[in-house]
Structures are given as C-alpha cells and as structure tokens.
Short mmCIF file of C-alpha atoms in Angstrom, two decimals:
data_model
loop_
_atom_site.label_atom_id
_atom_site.label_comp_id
_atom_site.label_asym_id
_atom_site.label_seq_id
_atom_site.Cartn_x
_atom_site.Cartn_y
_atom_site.Cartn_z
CA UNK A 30 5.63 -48.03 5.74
CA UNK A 31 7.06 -51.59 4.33
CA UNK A 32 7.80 -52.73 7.86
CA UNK A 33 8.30 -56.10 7.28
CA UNK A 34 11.80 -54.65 5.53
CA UNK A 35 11.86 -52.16 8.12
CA UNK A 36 11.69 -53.52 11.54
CA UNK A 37 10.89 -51.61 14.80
CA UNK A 38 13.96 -52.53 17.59
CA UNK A 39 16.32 -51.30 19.35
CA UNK A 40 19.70 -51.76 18.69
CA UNK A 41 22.45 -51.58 21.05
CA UNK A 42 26.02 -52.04 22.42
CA UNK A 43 27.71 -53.85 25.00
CA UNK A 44 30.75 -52.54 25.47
CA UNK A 45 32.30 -49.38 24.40
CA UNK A 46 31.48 -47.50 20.79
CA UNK A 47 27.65 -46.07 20.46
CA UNK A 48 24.26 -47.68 19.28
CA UNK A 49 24.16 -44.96 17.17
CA UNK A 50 26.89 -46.31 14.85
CA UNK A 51 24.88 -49.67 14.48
CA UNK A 52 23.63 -50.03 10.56
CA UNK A 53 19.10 -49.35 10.98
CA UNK A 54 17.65 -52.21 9.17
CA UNK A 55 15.60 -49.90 6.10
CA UNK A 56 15.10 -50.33 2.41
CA UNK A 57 14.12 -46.72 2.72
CA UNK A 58 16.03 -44.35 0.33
CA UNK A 59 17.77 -41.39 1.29
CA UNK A 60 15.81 -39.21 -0.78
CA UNK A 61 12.39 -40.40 0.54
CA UNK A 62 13.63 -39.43 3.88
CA UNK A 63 14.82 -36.31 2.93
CA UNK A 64 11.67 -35.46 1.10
CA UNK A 65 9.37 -36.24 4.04
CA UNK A 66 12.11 -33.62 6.57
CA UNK A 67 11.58 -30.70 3.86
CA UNK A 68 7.95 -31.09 5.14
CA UNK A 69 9.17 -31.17 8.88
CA UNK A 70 8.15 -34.91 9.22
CA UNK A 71 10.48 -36.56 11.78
CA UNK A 72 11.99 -40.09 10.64
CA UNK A 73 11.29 -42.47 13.68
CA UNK A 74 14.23 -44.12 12.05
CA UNK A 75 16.70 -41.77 13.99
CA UNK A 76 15.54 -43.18 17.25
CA UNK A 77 12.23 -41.52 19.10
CA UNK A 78 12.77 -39.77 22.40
CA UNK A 79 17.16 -39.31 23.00
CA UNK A 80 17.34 -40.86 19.29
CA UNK A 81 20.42 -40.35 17.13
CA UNK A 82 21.29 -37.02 15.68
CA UNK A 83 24.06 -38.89 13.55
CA UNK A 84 26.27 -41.77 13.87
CA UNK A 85 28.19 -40.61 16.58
CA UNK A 86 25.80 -39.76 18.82
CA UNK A 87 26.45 -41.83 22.40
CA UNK A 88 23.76 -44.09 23.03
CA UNK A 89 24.42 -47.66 24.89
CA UNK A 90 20.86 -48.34 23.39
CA UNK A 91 18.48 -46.52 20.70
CA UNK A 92 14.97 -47.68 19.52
CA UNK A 93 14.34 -46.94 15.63
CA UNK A 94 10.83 -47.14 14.27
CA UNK A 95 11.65 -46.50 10.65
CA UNK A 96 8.57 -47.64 8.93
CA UNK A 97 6.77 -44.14 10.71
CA UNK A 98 6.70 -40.52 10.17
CA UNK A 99 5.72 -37.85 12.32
CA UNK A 100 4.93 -34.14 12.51
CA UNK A 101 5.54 -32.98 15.70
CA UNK A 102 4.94 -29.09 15.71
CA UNK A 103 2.12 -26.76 15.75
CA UNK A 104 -0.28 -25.59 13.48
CA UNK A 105 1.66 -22.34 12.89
CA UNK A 106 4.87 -24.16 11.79
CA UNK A 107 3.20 -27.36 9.36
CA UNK A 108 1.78 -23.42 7.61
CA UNK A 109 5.15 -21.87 7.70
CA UNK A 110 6.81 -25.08 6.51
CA UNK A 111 4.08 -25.33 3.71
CA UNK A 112 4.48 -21.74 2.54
CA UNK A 113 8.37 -21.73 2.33
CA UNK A 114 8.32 -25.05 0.42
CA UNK A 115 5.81 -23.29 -2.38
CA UNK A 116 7.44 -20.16 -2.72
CA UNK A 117 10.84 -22.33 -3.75
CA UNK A 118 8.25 -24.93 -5.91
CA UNK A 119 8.74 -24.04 -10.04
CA UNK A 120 5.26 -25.86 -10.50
CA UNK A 121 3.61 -23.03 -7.85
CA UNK A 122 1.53 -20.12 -8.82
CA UNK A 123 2.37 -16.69 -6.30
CA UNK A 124 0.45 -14.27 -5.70
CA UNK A 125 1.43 -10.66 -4.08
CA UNK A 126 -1.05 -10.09 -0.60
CA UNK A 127 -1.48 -7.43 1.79
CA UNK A 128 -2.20 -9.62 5.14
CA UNK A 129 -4.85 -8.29 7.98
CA UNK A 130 -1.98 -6.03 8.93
CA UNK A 131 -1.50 -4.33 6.14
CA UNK A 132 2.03 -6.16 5.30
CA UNK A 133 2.83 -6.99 1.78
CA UNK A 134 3.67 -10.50 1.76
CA UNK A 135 3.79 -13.43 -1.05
CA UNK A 136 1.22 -15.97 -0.87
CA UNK A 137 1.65 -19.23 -3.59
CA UNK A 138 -0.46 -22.65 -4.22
CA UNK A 139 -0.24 -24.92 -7.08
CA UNK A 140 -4.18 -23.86 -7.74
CA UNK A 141 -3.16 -20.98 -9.67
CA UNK A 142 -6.51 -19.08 -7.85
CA UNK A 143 -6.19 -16.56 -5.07
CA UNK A 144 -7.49 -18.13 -1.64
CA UNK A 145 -10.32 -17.15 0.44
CA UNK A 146 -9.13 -14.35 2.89
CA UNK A 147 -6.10 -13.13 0.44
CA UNK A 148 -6.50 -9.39 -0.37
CA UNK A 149 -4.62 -8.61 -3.66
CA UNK A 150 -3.82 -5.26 -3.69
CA UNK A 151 -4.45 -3.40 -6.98
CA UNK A 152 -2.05 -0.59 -8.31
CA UNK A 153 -4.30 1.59 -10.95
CA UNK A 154 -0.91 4.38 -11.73
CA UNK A 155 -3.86 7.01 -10.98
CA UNK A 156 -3.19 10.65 -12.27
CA UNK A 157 -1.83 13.22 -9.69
CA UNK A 158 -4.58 14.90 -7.43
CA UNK A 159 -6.82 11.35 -7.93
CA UNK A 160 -8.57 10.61 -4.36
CA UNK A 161 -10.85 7.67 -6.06
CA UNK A 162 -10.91 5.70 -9.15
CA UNK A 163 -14.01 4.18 -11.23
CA UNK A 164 -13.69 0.74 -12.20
CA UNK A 165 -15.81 -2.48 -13.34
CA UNK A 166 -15.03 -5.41 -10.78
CA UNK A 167 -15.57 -8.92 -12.28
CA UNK A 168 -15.51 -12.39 -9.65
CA UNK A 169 -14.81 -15.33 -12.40
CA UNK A 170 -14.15 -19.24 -11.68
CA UNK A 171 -15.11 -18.95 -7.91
CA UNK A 172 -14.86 -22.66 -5.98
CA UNK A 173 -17.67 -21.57 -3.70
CA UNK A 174 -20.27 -19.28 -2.61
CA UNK A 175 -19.01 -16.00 -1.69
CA UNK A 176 -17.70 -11.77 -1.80
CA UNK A 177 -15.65 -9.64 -2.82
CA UNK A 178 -15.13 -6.67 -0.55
CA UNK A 179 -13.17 -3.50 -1.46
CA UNK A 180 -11.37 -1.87 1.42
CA UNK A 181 -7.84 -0.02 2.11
CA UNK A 182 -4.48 -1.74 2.48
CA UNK A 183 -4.02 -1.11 5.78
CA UNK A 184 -4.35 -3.07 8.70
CA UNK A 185 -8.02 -3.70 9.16
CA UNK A 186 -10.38 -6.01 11.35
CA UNK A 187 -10.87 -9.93 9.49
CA UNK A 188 -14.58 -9.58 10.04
CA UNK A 189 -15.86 -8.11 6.76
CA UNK A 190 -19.38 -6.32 7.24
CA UNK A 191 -19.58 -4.94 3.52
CA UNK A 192 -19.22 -6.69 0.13
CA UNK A 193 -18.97 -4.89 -3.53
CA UNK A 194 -19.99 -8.08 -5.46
CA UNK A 195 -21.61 -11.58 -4.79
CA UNK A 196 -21.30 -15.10 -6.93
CA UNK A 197 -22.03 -18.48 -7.12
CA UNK A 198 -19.98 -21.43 -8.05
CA UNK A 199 -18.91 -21.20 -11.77
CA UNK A 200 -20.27 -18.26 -12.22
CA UNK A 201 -18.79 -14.79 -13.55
CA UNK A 202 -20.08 -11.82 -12.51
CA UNK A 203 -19.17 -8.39 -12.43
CA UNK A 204 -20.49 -4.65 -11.31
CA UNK A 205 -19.36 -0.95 -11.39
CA UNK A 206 -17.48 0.19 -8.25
CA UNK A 207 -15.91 3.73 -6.69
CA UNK A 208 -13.51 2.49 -4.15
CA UNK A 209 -10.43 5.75 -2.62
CA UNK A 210 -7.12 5.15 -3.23
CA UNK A 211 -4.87 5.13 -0.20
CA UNK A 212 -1.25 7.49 -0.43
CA UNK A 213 0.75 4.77 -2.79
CA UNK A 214 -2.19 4.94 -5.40
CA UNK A 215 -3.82 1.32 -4.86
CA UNK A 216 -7.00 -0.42 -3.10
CA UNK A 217 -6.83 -4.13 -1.88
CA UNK A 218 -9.98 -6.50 -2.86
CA UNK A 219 -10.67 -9.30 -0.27
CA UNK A 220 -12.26 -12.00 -1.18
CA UNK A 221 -14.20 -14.75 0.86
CA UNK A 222 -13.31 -17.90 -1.19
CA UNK A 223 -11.15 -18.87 -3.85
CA UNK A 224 -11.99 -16.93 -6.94
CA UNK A 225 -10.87 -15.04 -9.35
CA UNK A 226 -11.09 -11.02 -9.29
CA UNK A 227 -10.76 -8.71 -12.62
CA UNK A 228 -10.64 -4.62 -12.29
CA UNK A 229 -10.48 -2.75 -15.48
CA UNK A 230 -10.77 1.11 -14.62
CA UNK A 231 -12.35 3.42 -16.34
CA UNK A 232 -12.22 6.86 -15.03
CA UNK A 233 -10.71 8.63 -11.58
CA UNK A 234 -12.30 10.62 -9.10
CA UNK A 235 -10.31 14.32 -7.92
CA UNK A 236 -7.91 13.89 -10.84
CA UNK A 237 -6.29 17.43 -11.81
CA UNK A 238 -6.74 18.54 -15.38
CA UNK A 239 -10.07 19.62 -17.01
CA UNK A 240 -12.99 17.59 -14.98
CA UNK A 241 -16.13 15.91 -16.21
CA UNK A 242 -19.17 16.93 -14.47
CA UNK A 243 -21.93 14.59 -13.69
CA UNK A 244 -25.61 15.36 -15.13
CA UNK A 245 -28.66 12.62 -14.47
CA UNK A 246 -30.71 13.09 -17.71
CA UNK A 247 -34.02 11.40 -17.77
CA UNK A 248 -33.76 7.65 -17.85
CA UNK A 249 -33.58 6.65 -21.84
CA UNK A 250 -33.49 3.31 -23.59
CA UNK A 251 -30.57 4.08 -26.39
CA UNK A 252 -30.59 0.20 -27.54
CA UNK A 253 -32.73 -2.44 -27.36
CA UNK A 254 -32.10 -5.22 -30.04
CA UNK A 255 -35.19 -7.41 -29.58
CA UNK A 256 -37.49 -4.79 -30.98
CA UNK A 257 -35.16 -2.32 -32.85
CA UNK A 258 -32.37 -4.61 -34.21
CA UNK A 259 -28.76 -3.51 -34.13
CA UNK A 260 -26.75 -1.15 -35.30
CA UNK A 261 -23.53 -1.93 -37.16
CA UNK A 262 -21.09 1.06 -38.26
CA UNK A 263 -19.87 -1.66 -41.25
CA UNK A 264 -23.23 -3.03 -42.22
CA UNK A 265 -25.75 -0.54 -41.27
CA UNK A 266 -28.93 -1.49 -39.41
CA UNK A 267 -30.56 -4.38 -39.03
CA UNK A 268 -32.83 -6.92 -36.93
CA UNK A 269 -32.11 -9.58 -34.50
CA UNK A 270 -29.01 -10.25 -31.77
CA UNK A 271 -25.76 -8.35 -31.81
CA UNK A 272 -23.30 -10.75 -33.85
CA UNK A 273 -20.02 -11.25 -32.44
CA UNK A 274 -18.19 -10.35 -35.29
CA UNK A 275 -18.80 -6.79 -35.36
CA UNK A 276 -19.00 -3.70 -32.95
CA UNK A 277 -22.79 -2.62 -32.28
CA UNK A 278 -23.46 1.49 -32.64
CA UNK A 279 -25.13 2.89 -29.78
CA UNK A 280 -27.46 5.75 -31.03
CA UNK A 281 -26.52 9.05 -28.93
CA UNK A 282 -27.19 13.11 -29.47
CA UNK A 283 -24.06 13.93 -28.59
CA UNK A 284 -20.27 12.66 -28.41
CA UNK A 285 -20.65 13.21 -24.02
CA UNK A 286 -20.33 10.62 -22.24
CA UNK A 287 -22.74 8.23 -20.90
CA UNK A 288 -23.28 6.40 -17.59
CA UNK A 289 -26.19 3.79 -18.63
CA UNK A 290 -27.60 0.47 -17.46
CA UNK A 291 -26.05 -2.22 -19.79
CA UNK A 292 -27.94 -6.02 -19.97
CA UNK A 293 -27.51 -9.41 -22.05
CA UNK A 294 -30.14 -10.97 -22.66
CA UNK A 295 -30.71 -14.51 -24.34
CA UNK A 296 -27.66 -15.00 -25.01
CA UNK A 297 -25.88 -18.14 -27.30
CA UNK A 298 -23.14 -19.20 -25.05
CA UNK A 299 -21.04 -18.13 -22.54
CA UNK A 300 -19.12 -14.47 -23.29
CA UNK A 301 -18.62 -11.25 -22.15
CA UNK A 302 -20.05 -7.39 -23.04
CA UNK A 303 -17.55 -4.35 -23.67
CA UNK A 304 -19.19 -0.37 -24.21
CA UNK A 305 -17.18 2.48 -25.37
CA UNK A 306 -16.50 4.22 -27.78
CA UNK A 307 -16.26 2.72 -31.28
CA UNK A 308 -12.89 2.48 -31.81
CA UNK A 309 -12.27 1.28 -27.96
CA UNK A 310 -14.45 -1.89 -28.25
CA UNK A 311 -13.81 -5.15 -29.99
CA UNK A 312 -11.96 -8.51 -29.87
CA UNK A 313 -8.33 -6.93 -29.52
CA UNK A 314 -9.48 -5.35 -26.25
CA UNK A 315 -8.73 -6.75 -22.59
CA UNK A 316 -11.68 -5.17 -20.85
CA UNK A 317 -15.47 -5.90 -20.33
CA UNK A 318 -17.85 -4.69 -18.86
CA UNK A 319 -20.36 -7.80 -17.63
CA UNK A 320 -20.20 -11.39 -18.39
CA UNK A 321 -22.54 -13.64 -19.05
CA UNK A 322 -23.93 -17.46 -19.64
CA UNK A 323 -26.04 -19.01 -22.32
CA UNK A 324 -29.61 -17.85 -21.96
CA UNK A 325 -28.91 -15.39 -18.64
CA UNK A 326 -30.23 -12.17 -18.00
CA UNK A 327 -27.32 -9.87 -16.83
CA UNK A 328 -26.97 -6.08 -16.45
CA UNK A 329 -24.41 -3.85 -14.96
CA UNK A 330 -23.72 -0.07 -14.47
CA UNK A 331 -21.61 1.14 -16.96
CA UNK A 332 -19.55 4.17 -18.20
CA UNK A 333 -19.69 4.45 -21.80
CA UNK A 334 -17.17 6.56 -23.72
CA UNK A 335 -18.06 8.55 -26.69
CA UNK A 336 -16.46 10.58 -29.67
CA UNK A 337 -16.43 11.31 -33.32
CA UNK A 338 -16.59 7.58 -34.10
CA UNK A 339 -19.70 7.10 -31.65
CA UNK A 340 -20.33 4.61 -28.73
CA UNK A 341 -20.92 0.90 -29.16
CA UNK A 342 -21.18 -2.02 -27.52
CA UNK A 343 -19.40 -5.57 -28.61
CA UNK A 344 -20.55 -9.03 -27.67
CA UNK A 345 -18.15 -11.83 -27.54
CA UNK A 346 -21.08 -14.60 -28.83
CA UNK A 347 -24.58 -13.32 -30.44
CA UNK A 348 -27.17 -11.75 -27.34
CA UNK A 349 -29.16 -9.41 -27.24
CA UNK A 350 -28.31 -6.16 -25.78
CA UNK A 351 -29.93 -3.18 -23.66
CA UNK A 352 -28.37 -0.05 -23.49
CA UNK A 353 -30.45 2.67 -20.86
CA UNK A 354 -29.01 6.01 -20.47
CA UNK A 355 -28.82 7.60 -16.79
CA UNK A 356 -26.94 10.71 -17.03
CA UNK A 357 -24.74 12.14 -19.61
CA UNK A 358 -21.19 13.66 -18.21
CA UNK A 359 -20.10 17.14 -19.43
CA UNK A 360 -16.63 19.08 -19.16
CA UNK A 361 -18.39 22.12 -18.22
CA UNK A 362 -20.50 22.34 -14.68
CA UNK A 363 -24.09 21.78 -14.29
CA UNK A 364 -25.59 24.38 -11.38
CA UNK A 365 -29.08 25.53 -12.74
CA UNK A 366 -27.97 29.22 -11.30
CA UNK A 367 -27.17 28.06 -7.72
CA UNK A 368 -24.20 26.37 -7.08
CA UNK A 369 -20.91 26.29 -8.18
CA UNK A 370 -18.79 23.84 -5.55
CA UNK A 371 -17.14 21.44 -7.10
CA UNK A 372 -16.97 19.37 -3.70
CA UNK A 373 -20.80 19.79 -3.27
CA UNK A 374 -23.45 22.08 -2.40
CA UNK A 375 -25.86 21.82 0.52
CA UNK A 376 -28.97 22.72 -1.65
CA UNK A 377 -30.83 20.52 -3.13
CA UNK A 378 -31.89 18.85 -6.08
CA UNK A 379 -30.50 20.07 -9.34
CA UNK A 380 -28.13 21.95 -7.23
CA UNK A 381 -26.35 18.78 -6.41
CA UNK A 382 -25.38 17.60 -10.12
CA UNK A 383 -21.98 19.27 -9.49
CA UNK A 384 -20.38 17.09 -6.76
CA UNK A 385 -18.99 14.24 -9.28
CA UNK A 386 -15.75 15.06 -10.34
CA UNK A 387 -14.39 12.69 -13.11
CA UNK A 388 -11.15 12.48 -15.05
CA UNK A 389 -11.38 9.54 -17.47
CA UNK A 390 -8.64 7.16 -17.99
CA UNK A 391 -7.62 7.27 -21.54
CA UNK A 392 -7.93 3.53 -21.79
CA UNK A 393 -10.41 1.39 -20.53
#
C-alpha cells in the first residue's frame, strides 16, 4: 500500500535508547491503521517477528513493512472478529438464532436476509394445553435454490433429511404446515440459503377450551372464477377475475369452517391470496395465504374461517381463483356410532374423523 511513501527497512540504533523510538517512515493515518486492527489485521508497520509493541519497546534493530497488512489467525477468530464488529455496526441488520445446539444467540449482516443454516426461532404465544400449532409458511426473496425445514429448538444434527417447503431464486412460495411446539411455546425454521421465511398461524392443535373436530366431506369446488365469475358482498355477482379492490364471497352451506385447496391462476402481476372470513380478509390485513407471479399457477392448503359475514377470498392484483372444499370442521365430534377418543381410535375409516383437535387462533 503506497510504498514508495512507505518504505520497507529496518531502522536501528547504535548506542543506547531503542529502535523502537525511531520515527517509521508512513503517510499512513492513524485511523486507517486502526480500522484495519478492529478487523484483526496486523500492521507490518510495528515491526514483523519481535516488532514493537510501542515506542519503548527495546530493540537495537526492528524491520517495519508498513505498506502490508496481515491476518494472522484462524478461521474461527477472522468469524468471531467479523460477528462482534456487526453486532456494534448501526448500518447492520440482527437477527435472533438458535445455533445447532440449541443456544439462542444473535446473528447480524448488512444483507438484511437471514443466512443459509440460521434457524429463527418462532414464538406463536399459543393458548395453554396447545401441543401443535397450524400455520401457512411462506419462503420470499431467496438468493438461491433451497428449504425450509421445521424442527425443534434444541440441539439437533446439521444434516437436515426433511424439508416443509422448496423455492427457486426470486420466487415466493408458501404451504400449510403442523409443526409441535417445544415447553417455551415456539418452533425454529432452518433454512438452507438466504431467504426470507413468513409464518402466519391460524389455528392450534391440543388447545383447552371448546375443540373443533375435523370432518373430510366429499371433495367440492366452492369457487371457480373462470366459468362462474366472482362473487362480491358490495357488488353482487359477476364474471371474469377477482378484482383487487374488493373481497371475493366464497359460497358455503354453513358458517363451519373449511379446510380447502386454494389456487391462482392467470394472474396480472405479482401478489398474494388471503381466505377467511369476510371481515378477516382485505388490504389492512398482514397475512396470506399463497403468493404468486404474473401468469403462474399456484395452490396451497388452506384453513378458511367462516361466520355470519361468510368466507372470502382477496387478491392483491386481478387472478383468477379456485376454492375446493376438503372437509368442513365442527365444534361437536364426528364418530358415526363408534368412537369417541379424542386422541384417536384404532378403527377405521369414519371412525377416525375424531383425532384432529383444533382451537383456532382468533386472528389469522
């Protein structure tokens, strides 16, 4: 660096006093050299080898290199170095993590996007009694290939053998996940690469207070805006794409409940779907419940809320939308006759509708 104005030499003494004390020949500033030791670079300036610790350090003889730099530790400290400098950096981004031992420690970059192999643990303030919790999981602005992976807090094993959710780069994706909660209430998701990772829950699993009871109904297209047009609770029916001004009725019997197969299709730009009830959908809410890109073709599992003002669906920008019922969920237990276990029954078939127990979240 410059070393024309900084020469490599050694200086020395002939008799009595210390090399040490002998002006270096540099036109480097203080604060350039101080910058460069907050990163744990050594200045050669100070003299390699039995160098000069300050100016009164003995030395008959010292050779400075100041025009060079160097990093003399391992791998583990340049890391430990780099971390401690972000965590005191105003322009970095941090990030709570649960490491591969299952401490909670604070990982920062100036990205502002969670790394690949962070696990960000995720505190849902579940009900008492809840062993589980229901949630849509959405992977946005990933740098790279990867998966997200849903998995306890503890310590665990660094090779993943499961994931919950796959993406591309750029993309957003999202799907409907059951994940248990450990004894402080939360899950950790890992991810693969540096992305971005949404939950919005919807419901808990073992929750005390009056359950909902899962029953499969035969599979049932509910919505379907390429052939039947759209539903408006403001404007009444009519043809073509959901609009993304206004919420989109989905036609039900009832005011249960429904788990259904959502999808986007041909959509006009880039946006996201939400399903609920009426009054829980719309542009003031932070949930959704898939995302989508132009022209894709997206679906997702999805719990869909109802009550007295109905259950509809809101796009973000005009698509058309697919609503399929699956099973309908009911606050009083479905047995045929033949079981009444609310943990599960070891007949089969209808006999089996009972083992879902579901609280839902009041928000989603």
């Amino acid at each position: 660096m410059n070393s024309g104005t900084n020469p490599i030499r050694s200086y020395s003494v002939t008799a009595g006093g210390t090399a040490c004390s002998v002006p270096v020949v540099t036109d480097l500033p203080q604060w350039a050299i101080q910058a460069a030791e907050r990163w744990g670079l050594y200045w050669g300036g100070y003299g390699w080898n039995s160098g000069c610790q300050d100016s009164t350090t003995q030395r008959e003889s010292v050779y400075r290199d100041p025009p060079h730099f160097e990093f003399r530790g391992t791998i583990e400290q340049a890391a430990a170095i780099a971390a401690f400098n972000l965590q005191h950096d105003p322009s970095a981004i941090c990030f709570d993590v649960v490491d591969d031992n299952g401490n909670d420690v604070e990982r920062c970059n100036r990205a502002g996007r969670p790394e690949a192999g962070w696990r960000l643990p995720v505190q849902v303030d579940a009900p008492a009694g809840a062993t589980a919790v229901m949630f849509n999981l959405t992977a946005t602005e990933p740098a790279s290939h990867g998966f997200l992976t849903l998995e306890t807090c503890d310590a665990v094993t660094p090779e993943r053998s499961t994931s919950a959710l796959t993406f591309a780069p750029d993309d957003s994706v999202a799907t409907m996940a059951v994940t248990p909660l450990d004894d402080d209430g939360r899950f950790c998701v890992y991810r693969s690469t540096a992305v971005h990772s949404i939950v919005d829950v919807v419901g808990f699993l073992g929750a005390d207070g009056e359950p909902m009871w899962f029953d499969p109904s035969t599979p049932t297209r509910l919505t379907d805006t390429r052939s039947s047009g759209m539903c408006s609770p403001s404007a009444g029916c009519h043809t073509g794409p959901v609009d993304s001004q206004g919420r989109h009725a989905v036609p039900t019997a009832d005011t249960r409940p429904r788990l259904a197969n959502v999808a986007v299709i041909d959509g006009k730009g880039p946006g996201f779907l939400q399903a609920g009830t009426c009054d829980g959908v719309g542009p003031q809410r932070d949930f959704s419940n898939l995302n989508y890109q132009g022209s894709s073709v997206r679906s997702n599992l999805a719990l869909i809320d109802n009550d007295l003002s109905g259950s509809c669906v809101y796009a973000l920008t005009s698509t058309h939308v697919i609503v399929d019922e699956l099973a309908r969920w009911t606050t009083r237990p479905v047995t045929d006759g033949r079981c009444r276990n609310p943990i599960g029954c070891s007949t089969p078939a209808s006999a089996r509708r009972s083992g879902v127990h579901l609280v839902r979240s009041p928000e989603p």
